[in-house]
Amino acid sequence: MKPYDFLIVGAGLFGSVFAHEATRRGKRCLVIDRRSHIGGNCYTRLESGINVHEYGAHIFHTSNEQVWQYMQQFCRFNNYVNSPIANYKGELYNLPFNMNTFTRLWQDVKTPQEARKRIAEQQAEAATIDEPSNLEEQGLKLVGKDIYTKLVKGYSEKQWGMAATDIPAFVIRRLPLRFTFNNNYFNDPYQGIPLGGYTAIFEKLLEQTQVQLSTDFLANKEYWLSQAERVIYTGCIDAFFDYELGELDYRSLRFDHQLLRGVENFQGNAVFNFTDRETPYTRIIEHKHFESAVSPDTVISYEYPMTWSVGLEPYYPVNNERNNDLYKQYLELAHTIPQVSFAGRLGEYKYYDMDKTVERALAHPWLKEL
């Protein structure tokens, strides 16, 4: 008999939920992670009385009541509502695109009818675009030149590291337009930030499970595979196979965290998006506004998109045709080792919001067998 029923590679959201549920069912589980902390990209740390989102802003939101109730076991959520501000060359706009955005963008627009008319006029200017072949054509067709130019183009080019005319059209299949004065970014009925930070959730998820940090599975893969009957692997699927079919593409991020002593309020909002191309960062996060932290100081984080290469953190899969085809080939390889299940954003090479990650972990076939 092997020492463990399950080895879970990665102490992020998928791995931690799976480990919690398998442990709860009496299974011998070991969670390992190459980082020195649990929580994956959701990890938060306390600085000057403020919970800092180390790897970028994470706002839990869902329409799934079961997932929402499940999460209540591990934390209490506040009533934070995500209402980002867009800064385009010093001009400030509310997001998502709504009546506050439109009346600021067009001084002569005051009513929903006038906003619809103006957008329709600009959409008509793109009527010659039949089937958009890139993000720029898609954006112009969806929202017209003003919204696209000021609030979509530059941000997208920074995020993806290429000209909008080179970004696939499917990246923005839709751009929601709201004709109400409502700055709530998400439509989900349940949303908030866990009081006390995300790390506390993972401490509760994993309190009954053995955890080994600063441990690189891939540095000793055969050993770790021999330690458990089954393995949940939440890292990059191409890295597991030593990139033998080629590297999948990802986008990476760099964060510049700054503690501003004696500055009680830097920007007045948790999230500011910088939508012009010239500003090198895409966002500034001011963490204290997520939980209304009381502190004489503040912590801000500049978020810089980066081209990924081996050794950097992979944050977003690039799901274009080339990468999706390559992923399918890796999936065929994965099917040859049924002992291992590739899961989560990196294992499945697909972007998942946090609630969908929880959903998928709870619905994993191996749990249903227990």
XYZ file of C-alpha atoms in Angstrom:
370
model
C 0.000 0.000 0.000
C 1.220 3.478 -0.841
C 1.546 6.033 1.974
C -1.327 8.204 0.721
C -4.639 7.744 -1.026
C -4.304 11.159 -2.647
C -1.376 13.437 -3.367
C -2.642 16.910 -4.201
C -0.095 19.037 -6.059
C -0.953 22.665 -5.407
C -2.437 24.302 -2.303
C -4.618 26.689 -4.284
C -8.395 26.714 -4.381
C -9.007 23.531 -6.373
C -6.420 21.485 -4.512
C -7.468 22.717 -1.083
C -11.189 22.073 -1.622
C -10.490 18.606 -2.999
C -8.126 17.822 -0.116
C -10.672 19.025 2.442
C -13.425 16.860 1.005
C -11.245 13.753 0.606
C -9.846 14.133 4.143
C -13.360 14.603 5.489
C -14.248 11.256 3.910
C -11.418 9.540 5.777
C -8.820 9.439 3.007
C -5.083 9.847 3.604
C -4.104 13.050 1.818
C -0.907 15.007 1.353
C -0.890 18.479 -0.190
C 2.397 19.799 -1.545
C 3.161 23.197 -3.042
C 6.357 24.689 -4.416
C 5.532 28.041 -2.811
C 6.222 28.759 0.841
C 2.551 29.392 1.620
C -0.895 27.910 1.079
C -3.662 29.604 -0.910
C -2.167 29.737 -4.389
C -2.905 32.987 -6.174
C -5.624 33.775 -3.605
C -3.028 34.118 -0.838
C -3.320 37.232 1.331
C -0.860 38.561 3.894
C -1.326 41.142 6.624
C 0.651 44.384 6.415
C 0.002 47.438 8.588
C -3.438 46.059 9.472
C -4.366 45.537 5.797
C -4.944 42.220 4.036
C -2.831 42.428 0.893
C -3.824 40.337 -2.139
C -0.317 39.211 -3.032
C -1.148 37.989 -6.545
C -3.744 40.538 -7.619
C -7.301 41.364 -6.648
C -9.573 38.410 -5.892
C -13.276 39.152 -5.444
C -15.487 36.165 -4.773
C -18.730 36.261 -6.748
C -21.184 33.596 -7.792
C -24.730 32.850 -8.857
C -24.489 29.363 -7.402
C -26.169 29.387 -3.998
C -24.708 25.986 -3.101
C -21.164 27.227 -3.670
C -21.902 30.388 -1.697
C -23.244 28.365 1.226
C -20.297 25.973 1.031
C -17.835 28.847 1.394
C -19.649 30.142 4.489
C -18.204 27.181 6.417
C -14.756 28.716 6.210
C -15.293 32.461 6.448
C -17.706 35.352 6.684
C -17.916 37.615 3.659
C -18.414 41.348 3.804
C -20.729 43.207 1.415
C -17.988 44.501 -0.890
C -19.300 45.318 -4.372
C -16.743 45.554 -7.159
C -17.039 48.992 -8.800
C -13.804 49.695 -10.666
C -12.799 53.090 -12.008
C -11.189 53.460 -15.434
C -8.521 56.123 -15.893
C -7.968 57.101 -19.513
C -5.241 59.759 -19.677
C -6.645 61.411 -16.549
C -10.297 61.072 -17.521
C -12.193 58.955 -14.987
C -15.026 56.620 -15.951
C -17.143 54.125 -14.058
C -17.063 50.454 -14.965
C -18.830 48.391 -16.142
C -20.150 50.407 -19.083
C -23.299 52.028 -17.711
C -25.143 55.327 -17.625
C -22.495 56.858 -15.367
C -19.934 55.944 -18.030
C -22.010 57.247 -20.935
C -22.938 60.594 -19.379
C -19.267 61.209 -18.549
C -18.124 60.126 -22.015
C -20.709 62.209 -23.897
C -21.689 65.467 -22.198
C -24.891 65.799 -24.231
C -26.154 62.321 -23.294
C -28.442 62.306 -20.252
C -30.961 59.487 -20.723
C -30.843 55.775 -21.579
C -32.565 56.534 -24.889
C -29.897 59.072 -25.829
C -27.128 56.652 -24.840
C -28.642 53.850 -26.922
C -28.944 56.201 -29.885
C -25.316 57.352 -29.648
C -23.986 53.807 -29.363
C -26.174 52.644 -32.252
C -24.829 55.470 -34.419
C -21.268 54.411 -33.697
C -22.042 50.746 -34.209
C -23.476 51.685 -37.607
C -20.073 53.150 -38.542
C -18.686 49.618 -38.209
C -21.483 48.053 -40.274
C -19.048 47.178 -43.068
C -17.383 44.698 -40.692
C -19.262 41.504 -41.408
C -17.340 38.875 -39.431
C -14.769 40.505 -37.095
C -11.312 39.037 -37.624
C -9.622 40.607 -34.587
C -10.335 42.326 -31.274
C -10.378 45.810 -32.792
C -13.056 44.957 -35.334
C -15.028 43.097 -32.682
C -14.838 46.014 -30.258
C -15.911 48.584 -32.823
C -18.822 46.415 -33.872
C -19.940 45.802 -30.284
C -19.670 49.257 -28.715
C -18.523 51.818 -31.308
C -15.354 53.882 -31.525
C -15.580 56.069 -28.381
C -16.027 53.333 -25.790
C -13.653 51.039 -27.657
C -10.879 53.625 -28.034
C -10.942 54.925 -24.470
C -11.899 51.885 -22.432
C -11.061 48.718 -24.382
C -8.213 49.123 -26.874
C -5.239 50.174 -24.747
C -6.102 47.961 -21.791
C -6.469 44.913 -24.043
C -3.210 45.601 -25.857
C -1.342 45.787 -22.557
C -3.078 42.715 -21.179
C -2.248 40.562 -24.197
C 1.039 42.176 -25.214
C 0.109 42.791 -28.835
C -1.756 45.195 -31.090
C -5.548 44.966 -30.957
C -5.546 44.048 -34.642
C -3.490 40.948 -33.771
C -5.616 39.811 -30.820
C -8.238 37.189 -31.763
C -11.806 38.472 -31.903
C -13.092 35.771 -29.526
C -11.295 37.460 -26.600
C -14.264 39.854 -26.345
C -17.256 37.897 -27.571
C -19.442 40.414 -25.773
C -19.089 43.735 -23.969
C -22.097 44.249 -21.692
C -23.795 47.640 -21.872
C -26.035 48.688 -18.995
C -28.491 51.499 -19.416
C -28.866 52.087 -15.677
C -26.772 54.050 -13.182
C -25.366 50.888 -11.628
C -21.635 50.469 -11.008
C -21.844 46.880 -9.718
C -19.369 45.067 -11.971
C -20.833 41.604 -11.456
C -24.366 40.423 -12.087
C -24.035 37.629 -9.536
C -26.341 37.901 -6.504
C -23.578 36.755 -4.125
C -20.278 38.582 -3.847
C -17.855 39.859 -1.275
C -14.424 39.660 0.301
C -13.712 37.206 3.137
C -13.297 39.062 6.409
C -9.756 38.488 7.601
C -8.394 37.670 4.150
C -8.341 34.610 1.913
C -5.498 32.815 3.678
C -7.775 32.142 6.670
C -10.083 30.150 4.346
C -7.236 27.879 3.292
C -6.088 27.380 6.867
C -9.545 26.004 7.675
C -9.770 23.963 4.477
C -6.454 22.281 5.206
C -6.430 22.133 9.020
C -6.952 18.344 9.049
C -4.734 17.596 6.032
C -0.978 17.089 5.931
C 0.704 19.924 4.000
C 4.295 20.206 2.791
C 5.381 23.581 1.388
C 8.445 24.708 -0.582
C 8.264 21.355 -2.353
C 8.634 21.104 -6.129
C 6.747 18.089 -7.461
C 8.418 18.286 -10.860
C 11.916 18.210 -9.364
C 11.229 14.677 -8.123
C 8.209 13.592 -10.122
C 8.703 9.823 -10.091
C 9.157 9.779 -6.330
C 5.990 11.745 -5.705
C 3.977 9.628 -8.140
C 5.030 6.585 -6.110
C 3.682 8.067 -2.879
C -0.048 8.017 -3.597
C -2.657 5.848 -5.246
C -3.968 8.893 -7.099
C -2.617 12.363 -7.850
C -4.466 15.644 -8.335
C -2.105 17.864 -10.332
C -3.016 21.565 -10.562
C 0.149 22.829 -12.213
C 0.766 23.430 -15.923
C -0.044 20.318 -17.921
C 2.764 20.974 -20.421
C 5.315 21.320 -17.598
C 4.230 17.921 -16.194
C 5.260 16.360 -19.499
C 8.466 18.410 -19.634
C 7.121 20.369 -22.628
C 7.712 17.380 -24.877
C 5.085 18.541 -27.375
C 6.021 22.212 -27.062
C 5.161 25.025 -24.683
C 1.626 26.295 -24.212
C 1.352 30.079 -24.055
C 0.375 31.976 -20.928
C 0.286 35.594 -19.844
C 2.190 36.482 -16.743
C 1.982 39.397 -14.311
C 4.399 41.408 -12.219
C 3.244 43.139 -9.030
C 4.873 46.146 -7.440
C 3.533 46.297 -3.867
C 4.122 49.552 -1.989
C 3.409 50.379 1.643
C 2.647 54.109 1.847
C 3.183 55.150 5.441
C 1.091 58.051 6.655
C -1.146 57.902 3.559
C -4.604 56.974 4.768
C -6.299 56.939 1.356
C -4.385 56.850 -1.921
C -7.063 56.605 -4.637
C -10.427 56.236 -2.906
C -11.320 52.932 -4.567
C -10.013 49.377 -4.464
C -9.524 49.003 -8.225
C -8.376 51.534 -10.818
C -7.915 50.332 -14.408
C -5.578 52.341 -16.648
C -6.972 51.992 -20.123
C -4.534 53.985 -22.252
C -1.718 52.141 -23.987
C 1.046 54.431 -22.747
C 0.651 53.756 -19.008
C 2.731 50.596 -18.520
C 0.558 49.041 -15.808
C -3.038 47.918 -16.206
C -4.257 48.415 -12.639
C -3.546 49.943 -9.274
C -5.120 48.053 -6.387
C -5.572 49.759 -3.006
C -6.137 46.808 -0.724
C -7.602 48.476 2.358
C -10.801 49.347 0.456
C -11.676 45.663 0.028
C -12.350 45.335 3.747
C -12.582 48.996 4.811
C -9.439 48.450 6.874
C -8.681 51.074 9.485
C -5.006 52.001 9.254
C -2.994 55.230 9.098
C -1.164 53.678 6.145
C -2.192 52.119 2.870
C -0.825 49.415 0.564
C -1.085 49.775 -3.190
C -0.103 47.358 -5.946
C 0.794 48.201 -9.521
C -0.054 45.349 -11.905
C 2.105 44.902 -14.999
C 1.237 42.296 -17.652
C 4.208 40.313 -18.905
C 5.090 37.903 -21.655
C 5.391 34.482 -20.056
C 8.437 32.259 -20.299
C 9.441 29.153 -18.370
C 10.314 30.208 -14.830
C 7.712 32.962 -14.610
C 4.305 32.558 -12.990
C 1.626 31.572 -15.532
C -1.598 33.452 -14.762
C -3.783 33.323 -17.864
C -3.962 30.652 -20.565
C -3.934 32.031 -24.098
C -6.791 30.041 -25.621
C -6.205 30.641 -29.307
C -6.415 27.943 -31.946
C -2.744 26.965 -31.767
C -2.762 26.547 -27.994
C -6.109 24.778 -27.829
C -4.888 22.235 -30.386
C -1.675 21.719 -28.435
C -3.595 21.310 -25.191
C -5.709 18.566 -26.789
C -2.508 16.705 -27.643
C -1.350 16.994 -24.038
C -4.758 15.783 -22.909
C -4.253 12.639 -24.968
C -0.971 12.073 -23.140
C -2.755 12.648 -19.834
C -5.235 9.897 -20.643
C -2.337 7.401 -20.682
C -1.748 7.937 -16.941
C -5.160 7.507 -15.264
C -3.504 7.715 -11.831
C -3.160 11.479 -12.405
C -6.004 13.972 -12.784
C -5.089 17.350 -14.278
C -7.260 20.004 -12.688
C -7.739 23.717 -12.189
C -6.866 26.658 -14.389
C -3.391 25.407 -15.324
C -4.101 21.698 -15.407
C -7.120 22.178 -17.663
C -5.647 25.170 -19.527
C -8.787 27.208 -19.075
C -9.598 30.366 -17.136
C -11.936 29.690 -14.206
C -13.380 32.180 -11.741
C -13.084 31.131 -8.114
C -16.662 29.894 -7.812
C -16.288 27.697 -10.894
C -13.076 26.299 -9.442
C -14.927 25.339 -6.248
C -17.751 23.834 -8.312
C -15.356 21.677 -10.309
C -13.451 20.517 -7.250
C -16.639 19.454 -5.466
C -17.863 17.650 -8.592
C -14.631 15.742 -9.233
C -15.428 12.118 -10.142
C -12.937 10.745 -7.610
C -14.846 12.405 -4.773
C -18.104 10.954 -6.001
C -16.605 7.463 -5.672
C -15.829 7.938 -1.969
